[in-house]
C-alpha positions in Angstrom: 15.6 -17.5 -0.7 13.5 -17.5 -3.8 10.5 -15.2 -4.0 7.6 -16.5 -6.0 5.4 -13.9 -7.6 1.7 -14.7 -7.4 0.5 -15.7 -10.9 3.6 -17.8 -11.8 3.5 -21.6 -11.8 6.7 -23.6 -11.4 7.5 -27.2 -10.7 9.8 -27.7 -7.8 12.3 -30.6 -7.6 11.4 -33.4 -5.2 14.2 -32.3 -2.8 12.7 -28.8 -2.4 10.1 -29.6 0.2 9.8 -29.7 4.0 10.4 -33.2 5.3 10.6 -34.8 8.7 12.4 -38.1 9.1 12.9 -39.9 12.4 16.0 -41.9 13.2 15.7 -43.2 16.8 15.4 -40.2 19.0 16.9 -37.9 16.3 14.4 -35.8 14.3 15.6 -34.2 11.1 13.9 -31.2 9.5 15.0 -30.4 6.0 14.1 -27.7 3.5 16.6 -28.4 0.7 20.1 -28.1 2.4 21.5 -27.9 5.0 19.7 -30.2 7.4 18.9 -28.8 10.8 19.1 -31.3 13.6 17.0 -31.3 16.8 17.7 -33.7 19.6 14.5 -35.0 21.3 14.8 -35.8 25.0 13.4 -39.1 26.2 10.8 -39.0 29.0 12.5 -39.0 32.4 15.9 -38.3 31.1 18.0 -35.0 31.3 19.9 -33.3 28.5 23.6 -33.4 28.4 25.9 -30.5 27.5 26.1 -31.7 23.9 22.3 -31.9 23.7 21.9 -28.5 25.3 24.3 -27.0 22.8 22.4 -28.5 19.9 19.1 -27.2 21.4 20.5 -23.7 21.7 21.9 -23.9 18.2 18.5 -25.0 16.8 16.7 -22.2 18.6 19.1 -19.7 17.2 18.6 -21.1 13.7 14.8 -20.9 14.1 15.1 -17.2 15.1 17.5 -16.5 12.2 15.0 -18.1 9.8 12.1 -16.0 11.1 14.3 -12.9 10.8 15.2 -13.8 7.3 11.5 -14.3 6.4 10.6 -10.9 7.8 13.4 -9.3 5.9 12.3 -11.0 2.7 8.7 -9.9 3.2 9.9 -6.3 3.7 12.1 -6.5 0.6 9.2 -7.7 -1.5 7.1 -4.8 -0.3 9.9 -2.3 -1.2 10.3 -3.8 -4.7 6.6 -3.8 -5.4 6.4 -0.1 -4.5 9.8 0.9 -6.1 11.4 2.2 -2.9 14.8 3.6 -3.6 17.7 3.6 -1.1 19.7 6.8 -0.7 22.7 7.6 1.4 22.0 8.9 4.9 24.3 11.8 4.0 22.3 12.7 0.9 21.1 16.3 0.3 17.5 15.2 0.5 17.7 14.9 4.3 19.3 18.3 4.8 17.0 21.2 5.5 18.2 24.5 4.2 16.2 27.2 5.9 17.5 30.0 3.6 16.8 28.0 0.5 13.2 27.3 1.6 12.6 31.0 2.4 13.9 32.0 -1.0 11.5 29.5 -2.6 8.6 30.9 -0.6 9.5 34.5 -1.6 9.8 33.7 -5.3 6.5 31.7 -5.5 7.2 30.1 -8.9 3.9 28.2 -8.6 1.9 31.4 -8.9 3.2 31.8 -12.5 2.8 28.2 -13.5 -0.2 26.3 -12.0 1.5 23.1 -13.1 4.8 24.0 -11.6 5.1 21.0 -9.2 5.4 17.8 -11.1 6.9 15.2 -8.7 6.2 14.0 -5.2 8.9 12.1 -3.3 7.8 10.3 -0.1 10.0 8.6 2.4 9.3 4.9 2.9 8.7 5.5 6.6 6.1 8.2 6.0 4.4 6.0 3.4 4.2 3.0 5.8 2.8 5.2 8.6 0.1 6.6 6.3 -0.9 3.2 5.0 -1.1 1.8 8.5 -3.2 4.7 9.7 -5.5 4.4 6.7 -5.9 0.7 7.3 -6.7 1.2 11.0 -9.7 3.2 10.0 -11.4 0.3 8.2 -14.3 1.5 6.2 -14.1 5.0 7.7 -12.1 7.8 6.2 -9.1 9.0 8.2 -6.9 12.1 7.9 -3.4 13.2 8.7 -0.8 15.9 8.0 2.6 15.6 6.2 5.8 17.4 7.0 8.4 18.1 4.3 9.9 20.6 2.0 10.2 21.7 -1.7 13.1 21.2 -4.0 12.6 22.8 -7.4 9.7 21.0 -9.0 9.7 18.3 -6.4 7.6 18.2 -3.2 9.3 16.0 -0.7 7.4 14.3 2.2 9.7 13.4 5.1 7.2 12.4 7.8 3.5 12.1 8.5 1.2 12.0 11.5 -2.4 11.2 12.2 -5.0 13.8 13.2 -7.8 13.2 15.8 -10.7 13.7 13.5 -14.2 12.3 13.1 -14.5 10.2 10.0 -17.5 8.7 8.1 -17.5 6.4 5.1 -17.4 9.4 2.7 -15.8 12.3 4.5 -13.7 13.5 7.5 -14.6 16.4 9.8 -11.8 18.3 11.5 -12.7 20.0 14.7 -10.9 22.6 16.8 -9.1 19.9 18.8 -7.5 18.7 15.5 -6.1 22.1 14.6 -4.7 22.6 18.1 -3.1 19.1 17.9 -1.7 20.0 14.5 0.0 23.2 15.8 1.3 21.5 18.9 2.8 18.6 17.0 4.6 20.8 14.5 6.1 22.9 17.3 7.2 19.8 19.2 8.8 18.4 16.0 10.9 21.6 15.6 12.1 21.3 19.2 13.7 17.9 18.4 15.4 19.1 15.2 12.7 18.3 12.6 12.6 21.7 10.9 10.3 20.7 8.1 7.0 22.6 7.8 3.6 21.2 6.9 3.8 20.2 3.2 0.3 18.7 2.8 -2.5 16.5 4.1 -3.5 13.0 3.4 -6.8 11.1 3.8 -8.2 7.7 2.8 -10.8 6.6 0.3 -11.7 3.0 1.5 -12.6 1.0 -1.6 -13.3 3.7 -4.2 -9.9 4.7 -5.5 -7.5 7.6 -5.3 -9.0 10.9 -6.6 -10.3 14.2 -5.2 -14.1 14.6 -4.5 -15.8 17.9 -4.6 -15.2 18.4 -0.8 -11.6 17.4 -1.2 -11.1 19.9 -4.1 -12.6 22.7 -2.0 -10.3 21.8 1.0 -7.2 21.7 -1.2 -8.1 25.0 -2.9 -8.4 26.6 0.5 -5.1 25.1 1.6 -3.2 26.2 -1.5 -4.7 29.7 -1.1 -3.3 30.3 2.4 -0.6 27.6 3.0 1.3 27.2 -0.2 3.1 25.1 -1.1 0.6 22.4 -0.2 -0.1 18.8 -1.4 -3.0 16.4 -1.1 -2.4 12.6 -1.0 -5.2 10.0 -1.1 -4.8 6.4 -0.1 -7.1 3.5 -0.7 -6.3 0.9 2.0 -8.9 -1.6 0.8 -7.5 -1.8 -2.8 -4.0 -1.9 -1.3 -4.8 -5.2 0.4 -6.4 -6.6 -2.7 -3.6 -5.6 -5.1 -0.7 -6.2 -2.7 0.7 -2.7 -3.7 0.0 0.6 -2.1 -2.8 2.3 -4.0 -2.0 6.0 -3.6 -2.2 9.3 -5.5 -0.8 12.8 -5.0 -2.7 15.8 -6.3 -2.7 19.6 -6.6 -5.7 21.8 -7.6 -5.7 24.5 -10.3 -6.6 28.1 -9.4 -10.2 29.1 -9.9 -11.0 30.0 -13.4 -8.0 28.2 -14.9 -8.6 26.0 -17.8 -6.1 23.2 -18.0 -4.7 21.9 -21.3 -6.2 18.7 -22.7 -3.4 16.2 -22.0 -5.5 13.2 -23.0 -7.1 10.7 -20.7 -5.4 9.8 -17.5 -4.7 6.2 -16.5 -8.0 4.4 -16.0 -9.1 3.5 -12.5 -12.3 1.8 -11.3 -14.8 4.3 -9.9 -18.0 3.0 -8.2 -21.2 3.9 -9.9 -22.4 6.1 -7.0 -19.2 8.1 -7.2 -18.8 8.6 -10.9 -20.8 11.8 -11.0 -18.7 13.4 -8.2 -15.5 12.2 -9.9 -16.5 13.5 -13.4 -17.6 16.9 -12.3 -14.3 17.8 -10.6 -11.7 15.7 -12.4 -10.5 18.7 -14.5 -10.0 20.9 -11.4 -6.8 19.2 -10.3 -3.8 17.2 -11.6 -1.8 14.3 -10.3 2.0 14.3 -9.5 4.4 11.5 -10.3 5.2 9.7 -7.1 8.5 8.0 -6.0 9.7 6.7 -2.7 13.1 6.7 -0.9 14.7 5.5 2.3 18.0 5.9 4.2 20.0 3.5 6.4 18.2 5.0 9.4 14.8 4.5 7.7 15.8 0.9 7.1 16.1 0.3 10.8 12.8 2.0 11.6 11.1 0.2 8.8 12.4 -3.2 10.1 11.1 -2.3 13.5 7.6 -1.5 12.2 7.6 -4.5 9.8 8.6 -7.0 12.5 5.5 -6.0 14.4 3.0 -6.7 11.7 4.5 -9.1 9.1 3.3 -12.2 10.8 -0.3 -11.0 10.9 0.0 -10.0 7.2 1.2 -13.5 6.3 -1.6 -15.2 8.3 -4.3 -13.0 6.8 -6.3 -13.5 3.6 -7.3 -10.7 1.3 -10.4 -12.7 0.3 -11.6 -12.8 3.9 -10.5 -9.4 4.9 -12.0 -7.8 1.8 -15.0 -10.0 1.4 -17.5 -7.1 1.7 -15.4 -5.0 -0.7 -15.3 -7.8 -3.3 -19.1 -8.4 -3.0 -19.7 -4.6 -3.5 -17.4 -4.6 -6.6 -19.5 -7.5 -8.1 -22.7 -5.6 -7.4 -21.3 -2.4 -8.8 -20.1 -4.2 -11.9 -23.5 -5.7 -12.5 -25.2 -2.3 -12.2 -22.7 -0.8 -14.8 -23.3 -3.6 -17.3 -27.1 -3.2 -16.8 -26.9 0.5 -17.4 -24.8 0.1 -20.5 -27.2 -2.6 -21.8 -30.2 -0.2 -21.3 -28.5 2.5 -23.4 -27.7 0.0 -26.2 -31.2 -1.3 -26.4 -33.1 2.0 -26.5 -33.6 1.7 -30.2 -36.2 -1.0 -29.6 -34.4 -4.4 -30.1 -32.4 -5.9 -27.3 -30.0 -7.2 -29.9 -29.5 -3.9 -31.7 -26.0 -2.4 -31.4 -25.4 1.1 -32.7 -21.8 1.4 -33.7 -22.0 5.1 -33.5 -23.0 5.0 -29.8 -19.6 5.8 -28.5 -20.8 6.6 -25.0 -22.4 3.2 -24.5 -19.4 1.5 -26.1 -17.1 3.4 -23.7 -19.1 2.2 -20.8 -18.9 -1.4 -21.9 -15.1 -1.0 -22.3 -14.8 0.3 -18.8 -17.0 -2.4 -17.4 -14.8 -5.0 -19.1 -11.7 -3.4 -17.5 -13.4 -3.5 -14.1 -14.3 -7.1 -14.6 -10.8 -8.0 -15.5 -9.3 -6.2 -12.5 -11.8 -7.9 -10.1 -11.0 -11.3 -11.6 -7.3 -10.9 -11.3 -7.5 -9.8 -7.7 -9.8 -12.8 -6.8 -7.4 -15.2 -8.6 -4.4 -13.8 -6.8 -6.1 -14.1 -3.5 -7.0 -17.8 -4.2 -3.5 -18.6 -5.4 -2.1 -17.0 -2.3 -4.3 -19.2 -0.1 -3.3 -22.3 -2.1 0.4 -21.6 -1.7 0.1 -21.0 2.0 -2.0 -24.2 2.4 0.6 -26.3 0.7 3.4 -24.7 2.7 1.8 -24.9 6.2 -1.1 -27.4 6.1 -0.2 -30.2 3.6 1.7 -33.1 5.1 4.7 -34.2 3.1 4.8 -37.8 1.8 8.1 -38.3 3.7 6.9 -36.9 7.0 6.0 -40.2 8.6 8.9 -42.2 7.2 10.6 -44.0 10.1 14.2 -45.1 9.5 15.8 -47.9 11.6 18.1 -46.7 14.4 21.7 -46.8 13.5 
């Protein structure tokens, strides 16, 4: 099966299309080759053994094709997010209690605030976090991650949701959430999951992956009493628009620490009403490089989860699902352009441009990047709809061709 990446135009040969041709009471469905035969029973007549065998064979073929489509969709998701496959006997799945205790006793992160540089997440934990974040809609959700440390790597093996109250801008953990957290970790150890809590995750629906002032305070507290600890942020809304998981892993610096100037980070779109909160705290934490892995057992669990949701994913539209988000992005973009224009015209003339006004120029550059990102996402959504329309709704020119019975 060939996977077409959205944004690529190709011309298919005439034979590469779905066609239905009738020949008497025989109906042929073809998608390239081979041709699958279905025997249609006449009204009032029974099916013979040969016809029954053909029917069973065709049903098995349909089931196999659906399974193949599900596997291909899962494979595409893994490729987009760079999920690596490792052996089930790999060291990454072995929990060495003594090694972890030695690491906790040495506390190398106390000497180097930038000690942890990489975050490795199992594909199963990633999918569970994304599904949880998506289930919250426009409300923030929160959960806990289980894992371990290996040198400069923080490894997330599993994740679970917490029963917390969420709003559009924050999540509030109550006593019940802390009790649930302790009970879950104890129960996990009883079934052989010896990993400890390695961090927490929460969602930022529609406004990117970064730490707000409240998030920074929470992470500072966690790193003070529960080291080593990690913070992961997921944007489920942008995940749907981009088709790739929008995620970030972060750790905060100790109070009073002045980080080195490493230059600007990768640009991301921040809504105008969040820019101030983002700018005030952006130097109080740093991001870790993220990678993902899976084992043969994870593959089976992923397939089980994927088979439950891939049909609804195929039938959904990012343009309809994220209609409110796209509208909000357009409004936010217009406000940013208007703000930049106001700064550029303060000299008196609406057509005057001060080449030394680097701040205004920078705002225009960022607005241009935001506009480009929004346009690409909208075009990808439209192209996806067009492709699905041609695959499932458009009738082939050969569909109603009737051939004489042989």
